[in-house]
Each structure stands twice: as structure tokens, then as C-alpha cells.
XYZ file of C-alpha atoms in Angstrom:
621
model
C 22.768 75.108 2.373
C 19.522 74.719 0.242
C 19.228 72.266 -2.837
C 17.860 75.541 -4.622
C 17.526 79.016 -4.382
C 14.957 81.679 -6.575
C 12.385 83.923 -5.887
C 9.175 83.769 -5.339
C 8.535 84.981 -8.720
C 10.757 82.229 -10.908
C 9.363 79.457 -8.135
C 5.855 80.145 -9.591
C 6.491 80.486 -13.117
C 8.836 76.916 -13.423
C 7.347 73.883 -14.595
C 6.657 71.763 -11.427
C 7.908 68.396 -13.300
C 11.341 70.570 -14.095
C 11.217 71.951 -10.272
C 11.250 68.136 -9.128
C 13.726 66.930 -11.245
C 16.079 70.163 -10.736
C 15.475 69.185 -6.710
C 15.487 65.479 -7.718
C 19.384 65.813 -8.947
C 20.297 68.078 -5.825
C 19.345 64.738 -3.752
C 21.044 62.459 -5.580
C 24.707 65.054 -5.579
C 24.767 65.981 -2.017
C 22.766 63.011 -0.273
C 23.992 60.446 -2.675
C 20.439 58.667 -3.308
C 17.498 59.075 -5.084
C 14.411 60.800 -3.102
C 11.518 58.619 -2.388
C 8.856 59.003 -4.726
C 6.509 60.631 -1.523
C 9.301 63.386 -1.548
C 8.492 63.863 -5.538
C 5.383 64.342 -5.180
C 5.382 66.602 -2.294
C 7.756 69.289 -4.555
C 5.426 68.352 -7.654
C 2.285 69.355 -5.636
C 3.220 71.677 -2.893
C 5.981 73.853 -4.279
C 3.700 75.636 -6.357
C 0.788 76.473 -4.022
C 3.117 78.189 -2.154
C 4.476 79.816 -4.839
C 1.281 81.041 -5.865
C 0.293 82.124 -2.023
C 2.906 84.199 -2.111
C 2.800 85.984 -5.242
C -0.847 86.770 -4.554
C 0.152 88.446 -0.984
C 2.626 90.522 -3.754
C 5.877 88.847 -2.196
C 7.690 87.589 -5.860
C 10.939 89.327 -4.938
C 10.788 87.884 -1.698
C 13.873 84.846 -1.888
C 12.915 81.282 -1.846
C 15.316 78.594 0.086
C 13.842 75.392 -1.156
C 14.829 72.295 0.903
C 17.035 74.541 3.249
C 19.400 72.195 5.361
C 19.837 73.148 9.301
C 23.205 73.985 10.514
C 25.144 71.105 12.078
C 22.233 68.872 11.042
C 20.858 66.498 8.192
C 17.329 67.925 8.725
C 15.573 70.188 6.333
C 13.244 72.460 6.028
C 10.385 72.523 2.990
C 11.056 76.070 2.580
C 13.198 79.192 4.030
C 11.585 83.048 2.633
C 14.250 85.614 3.381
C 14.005 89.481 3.072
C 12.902 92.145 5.363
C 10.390 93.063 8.155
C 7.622 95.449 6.857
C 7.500 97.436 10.089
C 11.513 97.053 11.293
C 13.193 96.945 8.358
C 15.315 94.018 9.696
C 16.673 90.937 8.188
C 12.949 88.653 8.149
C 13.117 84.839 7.677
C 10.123 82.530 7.314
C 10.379 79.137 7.759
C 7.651 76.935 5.957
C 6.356 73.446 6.729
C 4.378 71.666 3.351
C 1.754 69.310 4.244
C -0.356 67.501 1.950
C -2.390 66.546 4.592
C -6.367 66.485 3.942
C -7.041 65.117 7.458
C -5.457 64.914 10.890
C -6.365 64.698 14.845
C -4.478 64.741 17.625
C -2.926 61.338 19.288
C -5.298 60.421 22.234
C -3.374 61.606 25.613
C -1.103 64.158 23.730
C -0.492 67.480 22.743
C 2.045 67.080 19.690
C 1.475 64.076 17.697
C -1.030 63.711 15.012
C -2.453 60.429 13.154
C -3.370 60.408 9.838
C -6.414 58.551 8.240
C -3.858 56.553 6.061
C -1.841 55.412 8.510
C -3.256 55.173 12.023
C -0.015 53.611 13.587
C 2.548 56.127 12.671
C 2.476 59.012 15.115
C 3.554 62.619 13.563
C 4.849 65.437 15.202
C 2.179 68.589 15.213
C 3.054 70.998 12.319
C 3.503 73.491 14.452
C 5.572 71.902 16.936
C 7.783 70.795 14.110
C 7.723 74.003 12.781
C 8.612 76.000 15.298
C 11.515 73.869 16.651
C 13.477 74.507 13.282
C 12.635 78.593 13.872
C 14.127 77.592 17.618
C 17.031 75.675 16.154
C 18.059 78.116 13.189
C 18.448 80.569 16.098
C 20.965 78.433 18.066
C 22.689 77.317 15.550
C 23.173 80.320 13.442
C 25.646 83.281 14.490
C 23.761 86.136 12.100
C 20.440 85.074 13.981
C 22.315 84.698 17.113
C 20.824 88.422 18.619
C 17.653 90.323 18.328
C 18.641 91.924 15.220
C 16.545 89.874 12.678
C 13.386 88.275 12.647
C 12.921 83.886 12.525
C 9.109 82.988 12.208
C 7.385 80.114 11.033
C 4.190 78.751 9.396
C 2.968 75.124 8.824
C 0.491 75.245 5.945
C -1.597 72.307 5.401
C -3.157 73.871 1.770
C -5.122 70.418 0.771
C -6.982 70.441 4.378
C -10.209 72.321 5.501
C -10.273 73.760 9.624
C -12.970 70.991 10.038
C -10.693 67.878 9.089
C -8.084 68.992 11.479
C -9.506 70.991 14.040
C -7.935 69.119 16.937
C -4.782 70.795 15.406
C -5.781 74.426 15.502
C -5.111 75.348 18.554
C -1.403 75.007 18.894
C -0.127 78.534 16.946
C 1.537 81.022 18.583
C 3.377 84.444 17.490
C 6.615 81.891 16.802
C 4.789 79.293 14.527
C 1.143 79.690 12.981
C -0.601 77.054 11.194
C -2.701 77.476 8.331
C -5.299 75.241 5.781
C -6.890 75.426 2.693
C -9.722 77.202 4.353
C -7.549 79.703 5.999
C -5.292 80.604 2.638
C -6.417 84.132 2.927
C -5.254 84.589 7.055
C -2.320 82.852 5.570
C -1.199 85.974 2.714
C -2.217 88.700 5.321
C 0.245 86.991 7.900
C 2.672 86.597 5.271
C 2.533 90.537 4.269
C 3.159 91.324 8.088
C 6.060 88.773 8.542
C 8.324 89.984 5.588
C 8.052 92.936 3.256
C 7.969 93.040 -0.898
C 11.265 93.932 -1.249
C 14.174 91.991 -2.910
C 15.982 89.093 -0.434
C 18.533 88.458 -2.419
C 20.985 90.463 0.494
C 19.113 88.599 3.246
C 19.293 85.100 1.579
C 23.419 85.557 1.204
C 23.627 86.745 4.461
C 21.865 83.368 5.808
C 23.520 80.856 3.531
C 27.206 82.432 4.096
C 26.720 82.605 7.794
C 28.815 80.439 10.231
C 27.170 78.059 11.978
C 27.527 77.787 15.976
C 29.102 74.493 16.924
C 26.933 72.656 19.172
C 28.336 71.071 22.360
C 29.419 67.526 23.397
C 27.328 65.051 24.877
C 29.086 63.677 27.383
C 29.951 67.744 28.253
C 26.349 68.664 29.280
C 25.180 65.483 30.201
C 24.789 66.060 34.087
C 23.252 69.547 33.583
C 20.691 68.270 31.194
C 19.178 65.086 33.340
C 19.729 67.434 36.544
C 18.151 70.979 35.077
C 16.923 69.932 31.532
C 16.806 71.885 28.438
C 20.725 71.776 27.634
C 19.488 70.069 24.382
C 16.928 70.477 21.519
C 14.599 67.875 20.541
C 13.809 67.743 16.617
C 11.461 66.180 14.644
C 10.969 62.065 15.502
C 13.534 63.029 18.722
C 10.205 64.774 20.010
C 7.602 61.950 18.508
C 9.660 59.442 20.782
C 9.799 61.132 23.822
C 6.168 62.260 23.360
C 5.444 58.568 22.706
C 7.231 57.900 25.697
C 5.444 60.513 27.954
C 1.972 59.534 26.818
C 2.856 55.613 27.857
C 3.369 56.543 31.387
C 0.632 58.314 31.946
C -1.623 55.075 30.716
C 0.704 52.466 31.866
C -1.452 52.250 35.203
C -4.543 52.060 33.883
C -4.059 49.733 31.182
C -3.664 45.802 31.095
C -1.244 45.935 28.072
C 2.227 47.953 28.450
C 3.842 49.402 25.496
C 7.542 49.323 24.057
C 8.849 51.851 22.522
C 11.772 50.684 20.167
C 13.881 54.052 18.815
C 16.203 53.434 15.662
C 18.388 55.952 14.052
C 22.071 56.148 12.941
C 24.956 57.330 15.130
C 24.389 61.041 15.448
C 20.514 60.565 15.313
C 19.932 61.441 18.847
C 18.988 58.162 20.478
C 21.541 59.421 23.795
C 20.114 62.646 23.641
C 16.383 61.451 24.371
C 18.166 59.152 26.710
C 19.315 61.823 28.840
C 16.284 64.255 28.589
C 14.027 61.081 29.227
C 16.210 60.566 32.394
C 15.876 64.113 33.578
C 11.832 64.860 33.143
C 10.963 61.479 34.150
C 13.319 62.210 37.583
C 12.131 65.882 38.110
C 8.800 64.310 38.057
C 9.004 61.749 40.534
C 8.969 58.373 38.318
C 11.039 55.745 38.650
C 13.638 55.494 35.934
C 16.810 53.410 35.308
C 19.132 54.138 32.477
C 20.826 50.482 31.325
C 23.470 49.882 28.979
C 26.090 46.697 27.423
C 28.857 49.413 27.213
C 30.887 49.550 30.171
C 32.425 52.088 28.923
C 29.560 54.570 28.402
C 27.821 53.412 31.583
C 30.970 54.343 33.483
C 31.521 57.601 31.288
C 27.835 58.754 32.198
C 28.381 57.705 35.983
C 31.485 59.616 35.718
C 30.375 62.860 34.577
C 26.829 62.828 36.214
C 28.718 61.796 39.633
C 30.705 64.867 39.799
C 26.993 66.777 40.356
C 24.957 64.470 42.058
C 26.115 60.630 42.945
C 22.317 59.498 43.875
C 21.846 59.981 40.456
C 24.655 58.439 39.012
C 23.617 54.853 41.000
C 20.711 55.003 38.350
C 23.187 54.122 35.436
C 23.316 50.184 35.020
C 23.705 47.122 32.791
C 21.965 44.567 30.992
C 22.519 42.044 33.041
C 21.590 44.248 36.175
C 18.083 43.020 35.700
C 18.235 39.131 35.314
C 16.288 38.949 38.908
C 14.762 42.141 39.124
C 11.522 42.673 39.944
C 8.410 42.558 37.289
C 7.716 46.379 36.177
C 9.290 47.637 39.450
C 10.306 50.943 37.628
C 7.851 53.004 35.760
C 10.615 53.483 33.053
C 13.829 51.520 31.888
C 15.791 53.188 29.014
C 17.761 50.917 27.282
C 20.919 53.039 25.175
C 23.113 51.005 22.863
C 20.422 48.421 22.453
C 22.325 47.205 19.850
C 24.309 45.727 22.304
C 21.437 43.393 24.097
C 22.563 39.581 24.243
C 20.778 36.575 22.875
C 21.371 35.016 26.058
C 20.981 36.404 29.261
C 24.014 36.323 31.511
C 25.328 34.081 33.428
C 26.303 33.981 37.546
C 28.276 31.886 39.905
C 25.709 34.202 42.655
C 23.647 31.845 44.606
C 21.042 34.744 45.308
C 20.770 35.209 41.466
C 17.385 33.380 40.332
C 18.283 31.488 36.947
C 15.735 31.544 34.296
C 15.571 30.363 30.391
C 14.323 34.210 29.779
C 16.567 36.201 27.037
C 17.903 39.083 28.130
C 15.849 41.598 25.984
C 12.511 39.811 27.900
C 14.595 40.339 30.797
C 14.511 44.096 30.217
C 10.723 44.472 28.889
C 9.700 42.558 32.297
C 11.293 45.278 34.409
C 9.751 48.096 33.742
C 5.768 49.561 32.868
C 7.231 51.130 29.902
C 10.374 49.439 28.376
C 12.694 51.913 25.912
C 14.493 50.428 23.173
C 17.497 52.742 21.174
C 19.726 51.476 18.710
C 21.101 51.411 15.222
C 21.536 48.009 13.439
C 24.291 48.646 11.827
C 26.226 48.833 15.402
C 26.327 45.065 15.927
C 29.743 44.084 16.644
C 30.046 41.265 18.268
C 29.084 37.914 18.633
C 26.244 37.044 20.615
C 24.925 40.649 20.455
C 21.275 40.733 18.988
C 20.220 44.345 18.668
C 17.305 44.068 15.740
C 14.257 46.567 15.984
C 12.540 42.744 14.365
C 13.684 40.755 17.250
C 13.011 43.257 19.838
C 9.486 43.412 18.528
C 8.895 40.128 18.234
C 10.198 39.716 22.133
C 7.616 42.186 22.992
C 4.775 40.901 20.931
C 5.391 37.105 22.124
C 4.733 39.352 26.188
C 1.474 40.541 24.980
C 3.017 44.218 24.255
C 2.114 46.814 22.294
C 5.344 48.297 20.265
C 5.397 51.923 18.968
C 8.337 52.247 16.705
C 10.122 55.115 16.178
C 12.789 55.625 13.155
C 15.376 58.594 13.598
C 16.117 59.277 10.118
C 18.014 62.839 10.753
C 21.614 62.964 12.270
C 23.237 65.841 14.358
C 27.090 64.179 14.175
C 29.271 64.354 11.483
C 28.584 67.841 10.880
C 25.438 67.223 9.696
C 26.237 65.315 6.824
C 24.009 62.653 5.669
C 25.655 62.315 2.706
C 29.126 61.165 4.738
C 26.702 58.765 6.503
C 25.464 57.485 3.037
C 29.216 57.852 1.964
C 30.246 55.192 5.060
C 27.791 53.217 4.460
C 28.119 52.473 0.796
C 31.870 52.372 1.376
C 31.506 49.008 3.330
C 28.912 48.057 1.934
C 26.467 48.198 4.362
C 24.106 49.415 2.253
C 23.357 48.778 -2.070
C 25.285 51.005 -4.845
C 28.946 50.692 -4.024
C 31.796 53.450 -2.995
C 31.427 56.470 -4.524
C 33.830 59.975 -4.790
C 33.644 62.150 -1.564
C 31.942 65.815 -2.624
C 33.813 67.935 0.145
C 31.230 69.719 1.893
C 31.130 72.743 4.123
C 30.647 71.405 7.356
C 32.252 68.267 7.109
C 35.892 67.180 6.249
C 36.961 63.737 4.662
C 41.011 63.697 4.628
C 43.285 61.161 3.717
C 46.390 61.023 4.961
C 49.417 59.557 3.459
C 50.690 58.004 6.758
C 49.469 57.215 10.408
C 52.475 59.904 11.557
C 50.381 63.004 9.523
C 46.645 61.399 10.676
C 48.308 62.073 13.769
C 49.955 65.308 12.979
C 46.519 66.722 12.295
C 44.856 65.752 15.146
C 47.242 67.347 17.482
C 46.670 70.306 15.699
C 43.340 70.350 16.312
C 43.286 69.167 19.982
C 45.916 71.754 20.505
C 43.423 74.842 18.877
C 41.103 73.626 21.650
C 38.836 70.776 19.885
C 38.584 67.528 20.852
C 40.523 64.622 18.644
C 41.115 60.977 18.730
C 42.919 58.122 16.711
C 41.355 54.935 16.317
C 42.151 51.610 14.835
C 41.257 47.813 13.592
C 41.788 45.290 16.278
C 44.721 44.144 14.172
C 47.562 44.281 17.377
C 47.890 42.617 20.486
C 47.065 44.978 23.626
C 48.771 44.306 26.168
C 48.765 45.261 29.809
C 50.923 48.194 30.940
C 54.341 47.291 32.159
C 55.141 47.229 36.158
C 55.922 50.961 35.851
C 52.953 52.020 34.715
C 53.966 52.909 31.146
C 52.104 51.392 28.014
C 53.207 49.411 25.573
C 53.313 50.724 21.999
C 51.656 47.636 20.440
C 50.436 49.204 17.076
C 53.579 49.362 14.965
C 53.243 50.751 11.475
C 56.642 51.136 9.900
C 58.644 53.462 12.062
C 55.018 54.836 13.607
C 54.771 53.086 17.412
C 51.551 54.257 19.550
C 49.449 51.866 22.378
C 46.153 51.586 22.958
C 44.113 53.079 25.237
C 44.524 52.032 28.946
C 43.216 47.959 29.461
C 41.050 48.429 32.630
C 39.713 51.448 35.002
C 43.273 52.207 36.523
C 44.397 55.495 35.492
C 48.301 55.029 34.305
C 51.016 57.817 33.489
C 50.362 56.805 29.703
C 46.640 57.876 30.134
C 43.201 57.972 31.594
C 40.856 54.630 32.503
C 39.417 53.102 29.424
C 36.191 54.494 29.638
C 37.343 57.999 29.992
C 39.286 57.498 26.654
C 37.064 59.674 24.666
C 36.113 62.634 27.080
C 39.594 62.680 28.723
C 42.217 64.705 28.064
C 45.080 62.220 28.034
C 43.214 60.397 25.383
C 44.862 61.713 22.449
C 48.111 60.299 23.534
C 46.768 56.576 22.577
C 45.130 54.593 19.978
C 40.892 53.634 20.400
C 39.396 50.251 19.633
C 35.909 49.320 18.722
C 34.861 48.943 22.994
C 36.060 52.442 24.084
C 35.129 54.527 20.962
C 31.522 53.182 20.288
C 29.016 54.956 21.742
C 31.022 58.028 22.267
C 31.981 61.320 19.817
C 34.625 63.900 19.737
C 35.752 66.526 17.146
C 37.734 65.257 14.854
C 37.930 61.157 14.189
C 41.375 59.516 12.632
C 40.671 55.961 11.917
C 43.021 53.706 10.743
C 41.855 50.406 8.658
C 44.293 47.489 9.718
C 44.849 44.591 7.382
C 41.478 42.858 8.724
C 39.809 44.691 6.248
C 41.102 45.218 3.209
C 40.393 45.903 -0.731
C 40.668 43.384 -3.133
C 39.390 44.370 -6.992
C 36.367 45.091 -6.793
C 35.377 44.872 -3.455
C 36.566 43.913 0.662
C 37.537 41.141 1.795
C 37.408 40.498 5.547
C 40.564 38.770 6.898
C 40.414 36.516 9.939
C 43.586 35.782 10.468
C 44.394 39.080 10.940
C 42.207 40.247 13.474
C 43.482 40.377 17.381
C 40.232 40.204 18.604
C 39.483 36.355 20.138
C 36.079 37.224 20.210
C 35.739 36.441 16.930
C 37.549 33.341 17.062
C 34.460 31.177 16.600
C 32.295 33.271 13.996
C 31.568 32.159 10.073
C 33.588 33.940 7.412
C 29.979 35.981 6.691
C 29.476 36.828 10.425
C 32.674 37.808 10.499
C 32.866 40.245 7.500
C 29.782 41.494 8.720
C 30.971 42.276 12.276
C 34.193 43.255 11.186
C 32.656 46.267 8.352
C 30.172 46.927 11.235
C 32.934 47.879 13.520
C 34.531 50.099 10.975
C 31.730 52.179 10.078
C 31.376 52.869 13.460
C 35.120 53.995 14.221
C 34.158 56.024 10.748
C 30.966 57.879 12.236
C 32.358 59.200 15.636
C 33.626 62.889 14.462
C 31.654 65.857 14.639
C 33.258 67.943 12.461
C 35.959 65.300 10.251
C 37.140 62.477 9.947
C 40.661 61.592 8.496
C 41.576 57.864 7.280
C 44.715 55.695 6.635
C 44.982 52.027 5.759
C 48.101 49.873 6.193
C 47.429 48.602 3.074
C 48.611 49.806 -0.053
C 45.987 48.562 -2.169
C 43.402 50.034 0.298
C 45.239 53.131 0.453
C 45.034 53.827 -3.588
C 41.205 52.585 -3.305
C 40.593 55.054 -1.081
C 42.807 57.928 -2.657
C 40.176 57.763 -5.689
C 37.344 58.221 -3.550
C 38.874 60.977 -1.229
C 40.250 64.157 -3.395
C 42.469 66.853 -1.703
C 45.431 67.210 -0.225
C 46.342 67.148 3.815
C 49.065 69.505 4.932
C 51.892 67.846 5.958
């Protein structure tokens, strides 16, 4: 998809106020906000200098993807030229990275990340390395580019800079990606002219925008391969800026008196597992110390699982929070803490006598057990009490240990096919973030359904676990769960009407009703049972039912949160804000867990009709 689409020609010869607002109203339909006024500027200024690059190399027929989204992804490229090789004659596409840069160097110890005069504390990723990633990732994720039958190239042009204000960035081009400046604008047209011919791309656009995109794999399904072998997944964008961020504090950790913390942040989807797990694998391949430390039990148990089956040295390395109440200080070169979201006020407790009892929280806990301390989490997954997760108060924990703290903020997503706008959708739903619910725009790589009964949510899923995805139900904590009866068999504790399902298995026991708790979501027996907040977070699957109980539901003009309604006695003791807050933080994740849909149904009928005005379409019975 691209927010617009004209050639090369009409790009140059419209009004760049027009071309901003045109681009401005795209935003605001299919990401449901308005774009930052940097964003503005960067279509008012740069859109045309490109325009008028490449009518001067004679390329106006060439077609012009402006703000081209990746497949599968929320990221997007400034530019996408389509048409045809001058010396093949094959399908030719160019991606192009805008910079308004005047001035740039290199990050002291790196390769990848630039500063910027303006900002000296906010590493970038290198042009080039940005812009050939997308060429990389177009490929994978595309099934016309998906053979050697057309060409994917790309160029990062930096028009407002001269070589000499970046030329610690020079050096980085290659055949794939090729950067250019303000001094080099005539290298740029000549490399243009070879990359893609005069012709008309109007067949060569279609062909790229009607292609099917290549579904991308589970987690959880390459997780061993990638921390054993590496390179099962693609870092993009501030998914590379961490990890380079990460890299670089190693290799100064021993030579310096002041250790850095790196503190990730990103919505689900974002990637913060995925650098996780690649962190894990080139810090082990390369003979650092590494632990990878979670609050989830069941995604700690999950990753020990599936990495076990490979190697189980490795999966000893998987551990929890409260693993490192006595641990020695910066023992391990690297701890990587996933789900940080999760991270107590208060460290834990023991009865152990050989367990050294301090007044230290448990996030200076974890910043005091490693050289380099790694932070990942999302805010907005804070959901229960106790649990502290803040990129502010991890910062401030690190600042108050004479730390340095790089911050890094994922703002792309890979789940929910892509969608940011179904993120932005969630999140205004709940109100988790400012402008209210508004109507679901169905979009091509993500489906919102609504089904008129937990029987059809159901109904579909099957049908899509049976076609060979992956599907679960999931649910308020608004039923008792009880333990399995003496045979083994569950008890069907969510009754809706004449609807009668459990939930998933209490405990690690496997049980003729289902898999062990924390293999809910990757099992195969997990479809037969319903998923609450502590087995579904953290995880993803194909397609996500989630059912809102009467804890949640809508009254006039907006929710009200309902106490007494909610099975969950950890929530006994919260205030009626914390526990609205918790309780919409626990839906929007249950919400954000498909890859490729999500279908809803509340037990409440005034819910239900909220939510059929925001949801068009019909489900198949």
C-alpha cells in the first residue's frame, strides 16, 4: 500500500503545500492521526527535490510510490520508483530514503548509527543501513520479488548535505544501497538512469501493490534456530539502533567507570522479543555472558521449552526477576530483561536462609547484575498490581546508580498484520490514548470481525486452525477457574448462555483437556480452551478471538470498569482508577495478540451494539 501513487512527472509539477495535505489526509484515514509536523515538512521539502532529480535524469514516466508501506509491517518507505531495468528489461524497483540532513558522523565505536548536530543523544540508523534493509525486507516479504526475476535497489539521498559534513557516512554504499548528497546530485541521476529505464511503470507499480505478501513466521517457531544459528529474523529500523546500541556498550563496558542501560519501548508487535532473541544468540556465539530474564512464567517456560528441544545448556540461560535478588554485581556481561513491563516495585520475597535480604527494588536488582543491563517493554502492558514497568522509573533507577541510559523507542510494529492503524484503533477504543473510538476501515492485511455470539467467534477460529493457521480464544477474568477434576478433565467454567468452554490448563501438568499453561499459545491442544491475561501476554498466534466479559463494559459515552465482576483476587485491593486502568490494559493486550485478525464478542448487549457501529461487515455463520 502507498498513501499515493503518480509519476514522476505529476510529483514535480504539484504544489508541495497540496502534496502535504493530499499525504496529510492519507495519515489521518489509514493511521487514524495527524502526522507530526517534522513529517510535514519532510514531504513539503523533500518530495520535490526528488521529483526534480528525477525528471532531470529524464525518468517522468517512471511511477512514484510515495510513503509505500512494507508488507506485514507498519514501516514505510519515503519513496518506491517502479518500472524497468535499462539493460534487462525486468521489473526495476528503487527504494528511496529522504533526509534533510545537513550534517552527520558516525556514533563513536560503531558502524551504523549516526548523531546529528541537533540532537547529540538520539542515535540514528546509517541511511544506508536503513535503506538497504527495506530493499532486503521487500524481497522476503513480497512473492513477485520472491526470485531473480526483477530488480530491488536502493538509495539514501541526503540532498541538503555536502560529502564534507558527512563524510564519516560515505563509506557504507554498496551495489544494494548507495548513498548520495547535495554534492553528489549528479552521481545520483547517472545511477538513477542505470537502475530503471524511461519507460512508463504504471504495469510495474500494479504488479507491486497487487502482489501477495509472504506471511512471516512465528516467534516462538524459530526461536531456537535464531539464538542457536542467527539470522532467522530481520532487524528494521530502531530494532537495529538498539541492538547496535547494545553491541557498542559491551565493547566499552570494560574500559569505562560508568555502565550504560539500554531501556527499549515499543508496542506489542514492535520487536522487543525479536532483539531479545538475536541479542541472545550473537552475544552467545561470541563468547559473552548473557542471561535472558523474564516476570512471565509462562514465556520463560515457553522459550525454555522450545530452545530445550535443540540445546538444554542453553535453555538454563532463561530466568526470572527474582532470579537475581543475590546475584552477583555485573557477573554477566549482558542481562536482557523481556516483558519489563512486568518488573516489581518490590523485590521478592524468600523463606531461603541462603537468600541475602536487601531494601534494593527489583529493577536495581537487575541493573546491578550485569555490565550492560537491557530494558524492553511497552507501558501500556501493565496489568497488575505491584508491577512497575515505566521507561521514567527505570531511568530514574539507573540514573540514581550513576548510569548512563540510551533509550530506544520502537515506533513500527510487525503483528497485527502490520496495521498501525488497528493498534491506534485498540488504543483509542479503551482509551488508552486521546480522541475516542472510531469506525474500523477494513484493511488488506488485517481483519476486524465481530461476531454475533461466542459459538461463531469460535466457529471461525476452527476454521482457521483447521486450514493450517494458528488460532486462539481469549477472555476477561470474569469466571472462576478452577482446577481440573480427579479425572483429568476440565471444567467448563466460562458459561455464556448455552456456550460452555474452560480455561486453559491451571499449572504445568499436561491434562486430556489440553497442554501445560504455558504451552497454551504454541500448542496444539490450545484451541480447545479459553486464554486469560497470564498465558496469552507475551505470546502471538494467527488469528485472536477475544471476548470482553462484564468487567468492562460500555456505558453512554464511555467504559466503565466493574469490580465486582472481575474473578481475578489480584485486584481485590486496587482503587477504582487503578483498577480501570489495569483492567483496559489487560484488554488491549488480549486485543493485540493476532497476526493476521482479530474477532470480538462482548457478553454485554450494550457493548455488543457499541461495538457493532465501530466494526462494519458481516461474519459467516
Amino acid at each position: 500500500m502507498a498513501f499515493l501513487r503518480m509519476s514522476a512527472r505529476d510529483l514535480r509539477i504539484t504544489d508541495p503545500e497540496l502534496l502535504a495535505e493530499r499525504l496529510a489526509e492519507r495519515s489521518r484515514s489509514v493511521l487514524f492521526r495527524e502526522p507530526p509536523g517534522g513529517e510535514r515538512r519532510a514531504w513539503r521539502n523533500s518530495l520535490p527535490v526528488l521529483a526534480q532529480a528525477l525528471c532531470d535524469a529524464g525518468l517522468q514516466e517512471v511511477e512514484v510510490l510515495l510513503e509505500y508501506q512494507m508488507p506485514l509491517s507498519s514501516l514505510r518507505a519515503d519513496a518506491v520508483l517502479a518500472g524497468t531495468h535499462p539493460d534487462t528489461g525486468k521489473p526495476s524497483y528503487v527504494v528511496i530514503e529522504l533526509k534533510q540532513w545537513e550534517e552527520a558522523r558516525l556514533v563513536p565505536g560503531t558502524e551504523d548509527l549516526c548523531l546529528l548536530p541537533s540532537d547529540r543523544h538520539q542515535a540514528r540508523l546509517h541511511p544506508v543501513a536503513q535503506v538497504r534493509q527495506y530493499c532486503d525486507y521487500l524481497r522476503d516479504f513480497t512473492a513477485v520479488l520472491d526470485d531473480a526475476n526483477s530488480h530491488v535497489t536502493g538509495v539514501a539521498y541526503l540532498h541538503n548535505a555536502q560529502d564534507r559534513n558527512v563524510i564519516e557516512l560515505l563509506g557504507m554504499g554498496d551495489e544494494r544501497a548507495s548513498l548520495f548528497t547535495g554534492s553528489s546530485r549528479g552521481e545520483l541521476i547517472r545511477h538513477l538512469q542505470n537502475q530503471i529505464s524511461p519507460l512508463d511503470g504504471a504495469l510495474e507499480a500494479d504488479a507491486l501493490l497487487d502482489s501477495p505478501a509472504i506471511p512471516g513466521q512465528q516467534l516462538m517457531r524459530v526461536a531456537a534456530g535464531e539464538i542457536l544459528g542467527g539470522g532467522n529474523f530481520r532487524l528494521m529500523d530502531e530494532q537495529q539502533v538498539a541492538v547496535s546500541l547494545v553491541k557498542r556498550a559491551i565493547g566499552i563496558s570494560r574500559q569505562s567507570d560508568r555502565k550504560e542501560v539500554i531501556v527499549v519501548s515499543g508496542g506489542p508487535g514492535s520487536g522487543k522479543s525479536l532483539i531479545a532473541l538475536h541479542l541472545m544468540g550473537y552475544l552467545g556465539r561470541n563468547g559473552r555472558s548473557v542471561v535472558h530474564a523474564t516476570g512471565s512464567k509462562s514465556f520463560t517456560t515457553t522459550l525454555r521449552h522450545v530452545v530445550g528441544q535443540k540445546n538444554n545448556g542453553v535453555a538454563k540461560l532463561f530466568r526470572y526477576f527474582l532470579d537475581f535478588r543475590s546475584a552477583e554485581k555485573n557477573a554477566l556481561d549482558v542481562i536482557i530483561c523481556d516483558e519489563a513491563h512486568r518488573i516489581r516495585h518490590q523485590a521478592g520475597k524468600s523463606n531461603s536462609p541462603h537468600v541475602h535480604r536487601n531494601m534494593r527494588s527489583q529493577v536495581a536488582e537487575l541493573i546491578d547484575a550485569a555490565m550492560v543491563p537491557v530494558f524492553l517493554l511497552d507501558e501500556h502492558q501493565v496489568v497488575r498490581p505491584g508491577e512497575m514497568g515505566s521507561v521514567r522509573e527505570i531511568s530514574e533507577a539507573a540514573a540514581i546508580r550513576g548510569c548512563t541510559v540510551r533509550r530506544v523507542n520502537l515506533n513500527e510494529q510487525f503483528r497485527s498484520g502490520g496495521s498501525r492503524a488497528y493498534e491506534e484503533w485498540v488504543l483509542r477504543l479503551l482509551g488508552l490514548e486521546l480522541g475516542g473510538p472510531v469506525c474500523w476501515k477494513p484493511e488488506p492485511n488485517f481483519e476486524l470481525l465481530l461476531a454475533d455470539s461466542p459459538q461463531q467467534l469460535e466457529t471461525h477460529l476452527r476454521r482457521w486452525q483447521d486450514a493450517g493457521s494458528t488460532a486462539r480464544m481469549t477472555a476477561g477474568f470474569c469466571w472462576p477457574w478452577s482446577d481440573p477434576l480427579r479425572d483429568g478433565t476440565l471444567v467448563d467454567d466460562i458459561v455464556i448462555g448455552d456456550w460452555r468452554r474452560p480455561w486453559n490448563v491451571r499449572g504445568e501438568r499436561e491434562v486430556s483437556g489440553g497442554p501445560p499453561s504455558s504451552l497454551w499459545a504454541t500448542e496444539q491442544g490450545g484451541i480447545g480452551q479459553v486464554g486469560c491475561i497470564y498465558t496469552a501476554q507475551g505470546f502471538e498466534y494467527a488469528w485472536n478471538g477475544t471476548i470482553f466479559g462484564p468487567d468492562l463494559v460500555w456505558r453512554d459515552n464511555g467504559w466503565q470498569a466493574v469490580k465486582e465482576k472481575c474473578e481475578d483476587s489480584s485486584l481485590e485491593r486496587t482503587t477504582p482508577q487503578e483498577f480501570s486502568r489495569l483492567i483496559r490494559n489487560r484488554y488491549k493486550v488480549l486485543l493485540t495478540r493476532g497476526l493476521a485478525g482479530t474477532v470480538l464478542y462482548s457478553t454485554d448487549p450494550e457493548t455488543q451494539a457499541k461495538f457493532r457501529t465501530l466494526i462494519p461487515g458481516v461474519m459467516a455463520p
